[in-house]
JSON list of C-alpha atoms in Angstrom, two decimals:
[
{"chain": "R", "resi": 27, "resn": "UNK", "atom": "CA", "xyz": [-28.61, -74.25, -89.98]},
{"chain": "R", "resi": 28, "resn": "UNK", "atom": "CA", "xyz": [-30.69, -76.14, -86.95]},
{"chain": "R", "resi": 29, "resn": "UNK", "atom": "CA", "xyz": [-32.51, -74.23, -84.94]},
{"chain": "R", "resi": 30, "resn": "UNK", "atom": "CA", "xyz": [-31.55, -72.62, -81.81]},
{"chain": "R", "resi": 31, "resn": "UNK", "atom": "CA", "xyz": [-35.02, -73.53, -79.88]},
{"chain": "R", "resi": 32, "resn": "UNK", "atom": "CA", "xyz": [-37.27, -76.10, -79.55]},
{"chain": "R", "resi": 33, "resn": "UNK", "atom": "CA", "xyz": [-40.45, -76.43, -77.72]},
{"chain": "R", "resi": 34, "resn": "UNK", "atom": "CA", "xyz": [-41.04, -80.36, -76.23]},
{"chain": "R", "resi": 35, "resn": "UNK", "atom": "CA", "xyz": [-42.33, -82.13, -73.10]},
{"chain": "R", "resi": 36, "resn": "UNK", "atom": "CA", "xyz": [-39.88, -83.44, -70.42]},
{"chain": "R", "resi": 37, "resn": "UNK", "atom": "CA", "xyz": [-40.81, -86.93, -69.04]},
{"chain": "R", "resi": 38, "resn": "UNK", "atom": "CA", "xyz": [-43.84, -85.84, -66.64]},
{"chain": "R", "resi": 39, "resn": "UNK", "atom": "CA", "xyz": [-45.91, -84.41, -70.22]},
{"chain": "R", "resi": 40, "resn": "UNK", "atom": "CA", "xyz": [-44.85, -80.96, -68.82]},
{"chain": "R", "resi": 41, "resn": "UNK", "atom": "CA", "xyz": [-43.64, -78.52, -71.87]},
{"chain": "R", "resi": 42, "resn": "UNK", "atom": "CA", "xyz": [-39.98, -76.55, -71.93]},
{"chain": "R", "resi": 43, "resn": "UNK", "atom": "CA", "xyz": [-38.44, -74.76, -74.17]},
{"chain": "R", "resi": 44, "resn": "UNK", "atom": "CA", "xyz": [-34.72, -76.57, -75.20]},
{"chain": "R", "resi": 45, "resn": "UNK", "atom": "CA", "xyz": [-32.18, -73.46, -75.96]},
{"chain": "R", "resi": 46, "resn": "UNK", "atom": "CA", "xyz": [-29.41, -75.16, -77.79]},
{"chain": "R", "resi": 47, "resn": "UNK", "atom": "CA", "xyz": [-26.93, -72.30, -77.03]},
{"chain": "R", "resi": 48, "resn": "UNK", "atom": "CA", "xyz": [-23.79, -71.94, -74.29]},
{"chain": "R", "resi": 49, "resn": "UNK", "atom": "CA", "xyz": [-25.09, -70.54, -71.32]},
{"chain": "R", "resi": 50, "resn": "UNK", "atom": "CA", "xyz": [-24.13, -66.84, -71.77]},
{"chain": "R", "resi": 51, "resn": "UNK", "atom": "CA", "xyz": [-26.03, -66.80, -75.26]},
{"chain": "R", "resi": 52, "resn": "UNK", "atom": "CA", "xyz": [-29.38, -68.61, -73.55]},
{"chain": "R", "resi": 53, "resn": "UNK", "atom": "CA", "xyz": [-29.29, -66.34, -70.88]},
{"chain": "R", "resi": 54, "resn": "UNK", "atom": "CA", "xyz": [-29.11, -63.39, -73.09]},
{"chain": "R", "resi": 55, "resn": "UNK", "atom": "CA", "xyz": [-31.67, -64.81, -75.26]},
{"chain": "R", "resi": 56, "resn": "UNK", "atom": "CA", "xyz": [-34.36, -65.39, -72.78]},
{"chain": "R", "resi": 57, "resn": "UNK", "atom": "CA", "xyz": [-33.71, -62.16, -71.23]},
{"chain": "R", "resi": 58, "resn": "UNK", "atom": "CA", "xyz": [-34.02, -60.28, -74.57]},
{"chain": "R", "resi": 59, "resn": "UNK", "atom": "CA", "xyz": [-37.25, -62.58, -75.67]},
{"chain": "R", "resi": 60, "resn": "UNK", "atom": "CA", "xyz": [-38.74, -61.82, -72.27]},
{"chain": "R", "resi": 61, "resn": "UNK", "atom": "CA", "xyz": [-37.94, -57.40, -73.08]},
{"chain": "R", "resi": 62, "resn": "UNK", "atom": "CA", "xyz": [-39.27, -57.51, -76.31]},
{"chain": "R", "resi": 63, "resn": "UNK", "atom": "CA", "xyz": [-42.38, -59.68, -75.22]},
{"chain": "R", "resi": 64, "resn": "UNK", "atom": "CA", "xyz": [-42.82, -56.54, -73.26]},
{"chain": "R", "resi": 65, "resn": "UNK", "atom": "CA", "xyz": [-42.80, -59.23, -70.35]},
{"chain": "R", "resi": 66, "resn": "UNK", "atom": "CA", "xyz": [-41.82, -57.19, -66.85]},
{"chain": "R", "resi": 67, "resn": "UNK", "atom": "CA", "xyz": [-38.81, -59.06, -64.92]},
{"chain": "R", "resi": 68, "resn": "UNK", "atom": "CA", "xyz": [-39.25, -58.75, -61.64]},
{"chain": "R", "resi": 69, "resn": "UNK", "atom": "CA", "xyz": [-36.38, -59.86, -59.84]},
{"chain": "R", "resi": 70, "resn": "UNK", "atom": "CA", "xyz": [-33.46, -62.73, -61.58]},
{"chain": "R", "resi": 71, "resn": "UNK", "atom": "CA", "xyz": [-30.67, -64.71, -60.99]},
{"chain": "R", "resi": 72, "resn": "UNK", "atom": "CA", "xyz": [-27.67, -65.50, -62.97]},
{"chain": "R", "resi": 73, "resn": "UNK", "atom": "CA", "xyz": [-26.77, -67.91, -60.41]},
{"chain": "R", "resi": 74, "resn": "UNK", "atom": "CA", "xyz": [-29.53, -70.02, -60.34]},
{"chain": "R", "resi": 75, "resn": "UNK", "atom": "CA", "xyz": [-30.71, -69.69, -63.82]},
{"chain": "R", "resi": 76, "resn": "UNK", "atom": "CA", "xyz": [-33.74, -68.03, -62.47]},
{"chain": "R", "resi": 77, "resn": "UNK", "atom": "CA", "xyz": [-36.08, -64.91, -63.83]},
{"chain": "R", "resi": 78, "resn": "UNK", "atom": "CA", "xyz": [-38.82, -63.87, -62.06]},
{"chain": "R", "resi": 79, "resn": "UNK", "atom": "CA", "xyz": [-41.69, -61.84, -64.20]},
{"chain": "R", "resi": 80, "resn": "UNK", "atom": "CA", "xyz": [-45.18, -60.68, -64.37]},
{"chain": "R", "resi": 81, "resn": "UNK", "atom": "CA", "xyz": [-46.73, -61.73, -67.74]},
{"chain": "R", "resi": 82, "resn": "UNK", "atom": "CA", "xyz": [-49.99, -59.74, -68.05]},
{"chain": "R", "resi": 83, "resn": "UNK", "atom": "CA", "xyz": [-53.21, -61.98, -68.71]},
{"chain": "R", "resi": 84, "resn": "UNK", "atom": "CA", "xyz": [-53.61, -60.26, -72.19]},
{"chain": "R", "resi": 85, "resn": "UNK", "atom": "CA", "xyz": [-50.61, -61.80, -73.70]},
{"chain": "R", "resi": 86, "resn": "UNK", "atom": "CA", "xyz": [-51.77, -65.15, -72.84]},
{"chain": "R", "resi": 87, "resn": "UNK", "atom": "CA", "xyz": [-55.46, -65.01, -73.75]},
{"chain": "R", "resi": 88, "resn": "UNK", "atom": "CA", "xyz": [-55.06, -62.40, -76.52]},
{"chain": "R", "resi": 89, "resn": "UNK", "atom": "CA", "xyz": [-58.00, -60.63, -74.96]},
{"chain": "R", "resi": 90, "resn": "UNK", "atom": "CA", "xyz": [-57.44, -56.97, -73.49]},
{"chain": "R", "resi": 91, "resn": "UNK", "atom": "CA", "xyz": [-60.11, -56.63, -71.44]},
{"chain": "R", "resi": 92, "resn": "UNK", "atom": "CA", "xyz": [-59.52, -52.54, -70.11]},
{"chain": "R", "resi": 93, "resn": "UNK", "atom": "CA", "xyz": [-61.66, -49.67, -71.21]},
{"chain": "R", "resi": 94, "resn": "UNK", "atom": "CA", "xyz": [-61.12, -47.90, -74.04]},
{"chain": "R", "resi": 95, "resn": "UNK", "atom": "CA", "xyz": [-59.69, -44.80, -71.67]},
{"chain": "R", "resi": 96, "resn": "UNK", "atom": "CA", "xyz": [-56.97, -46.86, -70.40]},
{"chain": "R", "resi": 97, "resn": "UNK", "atom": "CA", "xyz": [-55.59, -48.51, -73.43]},
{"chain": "R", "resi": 98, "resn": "UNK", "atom": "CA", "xyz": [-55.20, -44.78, -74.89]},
{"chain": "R", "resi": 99, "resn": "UNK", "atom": "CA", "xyz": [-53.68, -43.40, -71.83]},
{"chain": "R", "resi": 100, "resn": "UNK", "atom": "CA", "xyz": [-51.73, -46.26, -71.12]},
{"chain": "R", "resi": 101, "resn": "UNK", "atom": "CA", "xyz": [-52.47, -45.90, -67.31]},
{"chain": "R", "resi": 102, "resn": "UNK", "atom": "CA", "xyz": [-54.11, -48.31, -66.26]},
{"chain": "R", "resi": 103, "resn": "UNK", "atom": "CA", "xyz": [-52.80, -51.56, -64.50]},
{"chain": "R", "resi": 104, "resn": "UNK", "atom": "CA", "xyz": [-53.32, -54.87, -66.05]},
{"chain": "R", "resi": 105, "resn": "UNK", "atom": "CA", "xyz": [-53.79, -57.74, -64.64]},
{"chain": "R", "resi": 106, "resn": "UNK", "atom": "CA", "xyz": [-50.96, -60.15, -64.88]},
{"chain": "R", "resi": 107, "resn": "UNK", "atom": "CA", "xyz": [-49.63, -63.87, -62.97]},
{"chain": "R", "resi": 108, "resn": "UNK", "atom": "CA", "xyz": [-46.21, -64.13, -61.70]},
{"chain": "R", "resi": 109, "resn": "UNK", "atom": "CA", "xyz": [-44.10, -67.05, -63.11]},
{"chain": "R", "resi": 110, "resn": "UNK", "atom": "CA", "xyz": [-40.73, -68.09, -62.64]},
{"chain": "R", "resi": 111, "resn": "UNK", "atom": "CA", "xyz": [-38.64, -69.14, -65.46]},
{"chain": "R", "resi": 112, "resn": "UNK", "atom": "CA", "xyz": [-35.77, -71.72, -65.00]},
{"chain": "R", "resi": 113, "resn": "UNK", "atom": "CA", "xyz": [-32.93, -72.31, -67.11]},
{"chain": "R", "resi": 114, "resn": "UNK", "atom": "CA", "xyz": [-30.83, -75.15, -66.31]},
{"chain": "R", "resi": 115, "resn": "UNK", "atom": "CA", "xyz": [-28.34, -77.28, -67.91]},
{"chain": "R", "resi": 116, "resn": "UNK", "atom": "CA", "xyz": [-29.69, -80.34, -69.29]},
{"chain": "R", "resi": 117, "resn": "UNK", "atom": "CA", "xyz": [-26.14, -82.35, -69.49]},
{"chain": "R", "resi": 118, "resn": "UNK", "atom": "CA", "xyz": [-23.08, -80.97, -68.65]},
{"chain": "R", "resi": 119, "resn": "UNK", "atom": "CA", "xyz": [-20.79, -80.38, -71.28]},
{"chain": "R", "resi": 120, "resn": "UNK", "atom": "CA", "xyz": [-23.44, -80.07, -73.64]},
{"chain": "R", "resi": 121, "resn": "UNK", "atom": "CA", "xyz": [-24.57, -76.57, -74.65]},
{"chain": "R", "resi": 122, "resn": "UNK", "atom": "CA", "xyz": [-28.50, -77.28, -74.38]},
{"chain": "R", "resi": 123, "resn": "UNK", "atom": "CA", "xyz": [-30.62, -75.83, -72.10]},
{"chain": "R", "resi": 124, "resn": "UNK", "atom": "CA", "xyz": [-34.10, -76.46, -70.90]},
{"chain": "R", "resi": 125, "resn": "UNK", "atom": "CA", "xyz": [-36.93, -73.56, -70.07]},
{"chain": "R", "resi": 126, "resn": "UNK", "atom": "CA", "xyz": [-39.41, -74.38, -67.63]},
{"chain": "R", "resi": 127, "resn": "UNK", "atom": "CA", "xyz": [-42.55, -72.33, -66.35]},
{"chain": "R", "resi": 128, "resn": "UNK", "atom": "CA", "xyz": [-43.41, -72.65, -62.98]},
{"chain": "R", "resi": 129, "resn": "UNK", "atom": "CA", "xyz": [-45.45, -70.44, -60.19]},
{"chain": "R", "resi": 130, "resn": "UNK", "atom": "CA", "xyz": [-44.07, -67.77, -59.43]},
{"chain": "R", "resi": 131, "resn": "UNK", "atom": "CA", "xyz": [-44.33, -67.81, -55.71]},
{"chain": "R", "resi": 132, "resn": "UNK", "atom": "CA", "xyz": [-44.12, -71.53, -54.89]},
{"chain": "R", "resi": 133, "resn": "UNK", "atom": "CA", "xyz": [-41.76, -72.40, -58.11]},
{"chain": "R", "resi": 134, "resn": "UNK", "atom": "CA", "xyz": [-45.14, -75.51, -57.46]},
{"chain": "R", "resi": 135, "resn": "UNK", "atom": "CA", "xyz": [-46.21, -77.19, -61.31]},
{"chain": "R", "resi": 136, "resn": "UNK", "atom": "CA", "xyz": [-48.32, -74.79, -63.04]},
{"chain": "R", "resi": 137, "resn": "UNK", "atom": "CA", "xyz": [-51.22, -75.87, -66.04]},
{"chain": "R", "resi": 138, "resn": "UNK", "atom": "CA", "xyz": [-49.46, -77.58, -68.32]},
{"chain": "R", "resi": 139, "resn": "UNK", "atom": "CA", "xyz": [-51.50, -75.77, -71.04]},
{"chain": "R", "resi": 140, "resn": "UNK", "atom": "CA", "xyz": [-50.59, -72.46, -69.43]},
{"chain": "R", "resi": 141, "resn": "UNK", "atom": "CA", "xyz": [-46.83, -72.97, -69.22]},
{"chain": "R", "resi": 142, "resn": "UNK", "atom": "CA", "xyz": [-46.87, -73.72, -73.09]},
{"chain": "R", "resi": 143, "resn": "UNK", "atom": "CA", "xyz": [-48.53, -70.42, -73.70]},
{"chain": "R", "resi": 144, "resn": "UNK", "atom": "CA", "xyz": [-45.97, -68.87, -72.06]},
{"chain": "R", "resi": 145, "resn": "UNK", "atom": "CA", "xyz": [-43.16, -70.72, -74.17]},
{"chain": "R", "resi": 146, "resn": "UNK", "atom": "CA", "xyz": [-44.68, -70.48, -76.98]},
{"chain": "R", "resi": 147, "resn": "UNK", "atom": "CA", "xyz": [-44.47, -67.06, -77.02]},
{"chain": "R", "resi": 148, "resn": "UNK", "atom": "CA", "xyz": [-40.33, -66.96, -75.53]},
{"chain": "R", "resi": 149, "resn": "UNK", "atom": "CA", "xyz": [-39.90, -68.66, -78.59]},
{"chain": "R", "resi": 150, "resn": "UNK", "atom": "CA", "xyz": [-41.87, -66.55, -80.94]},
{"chain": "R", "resi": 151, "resn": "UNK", "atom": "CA", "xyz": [-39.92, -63.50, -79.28]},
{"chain": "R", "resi": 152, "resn": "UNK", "atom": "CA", "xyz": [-36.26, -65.02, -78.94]},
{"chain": "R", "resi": 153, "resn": "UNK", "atom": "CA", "xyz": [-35.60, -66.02, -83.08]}
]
């Protein structure tokens, strides 16, 4: 069986994540990769192919930099960047979609480097 995901570069050198699913399946997938990344959607749109969300920095760095207190009470609030995620039909007729990571107030180019962290780990969560 192929795989349902890919990670890749569109023709800028800017990374996506290609879903090779119908539409209702990629937009279930990315929503349940982005829940059990523990990644907090802020606001979405089916319409648009649009999710909104606040990835904390320590998912991206791998470094939790709170006090002891707060990662046993659970209380305290992280620090995390808003992104917005786009998924939008590469050719239609096809069933492949592409994910791309931009900022999440402007929906401007992000770091390259950063937007593959954040696919990277869609993927890791969505198979």
């Amino acid at each position: 069986s192929s795989e349902k995901a890919e990670l890749t570069l569109d023709g800028n050198g800017d990374p996506l994540l290609k879903l090779y699913l119908d539409y209702e399946r990629a937009w279930a997938t990315l929503g349940q990769a982005l829940d059990n990344a523990k990644i907090e959607i802020v606001n979405l749109d089916r319409d648009t192919g649009s999710f909104l969300v606040r990835v904390p920095t320590e998912l991206i760095t791998g470094e939790d930099d709170s006090g002891f207190f707060c990662r046993i009470t659970f209380s305290c609030n992280s620090n995390a960047s808003a992104y917005n995620l786009l998924l939008q039909l590469k050719n239609p007729g096809d069933s492949e979609f592409d994910v791309t990571v931009h900022d999440g107030e402007s929906r401007g180019r992000i770091d390259p480097d950063l937007a593959q962290q954040v696919l990277v780990m869609i993927r890791e969560y969505a198979t």
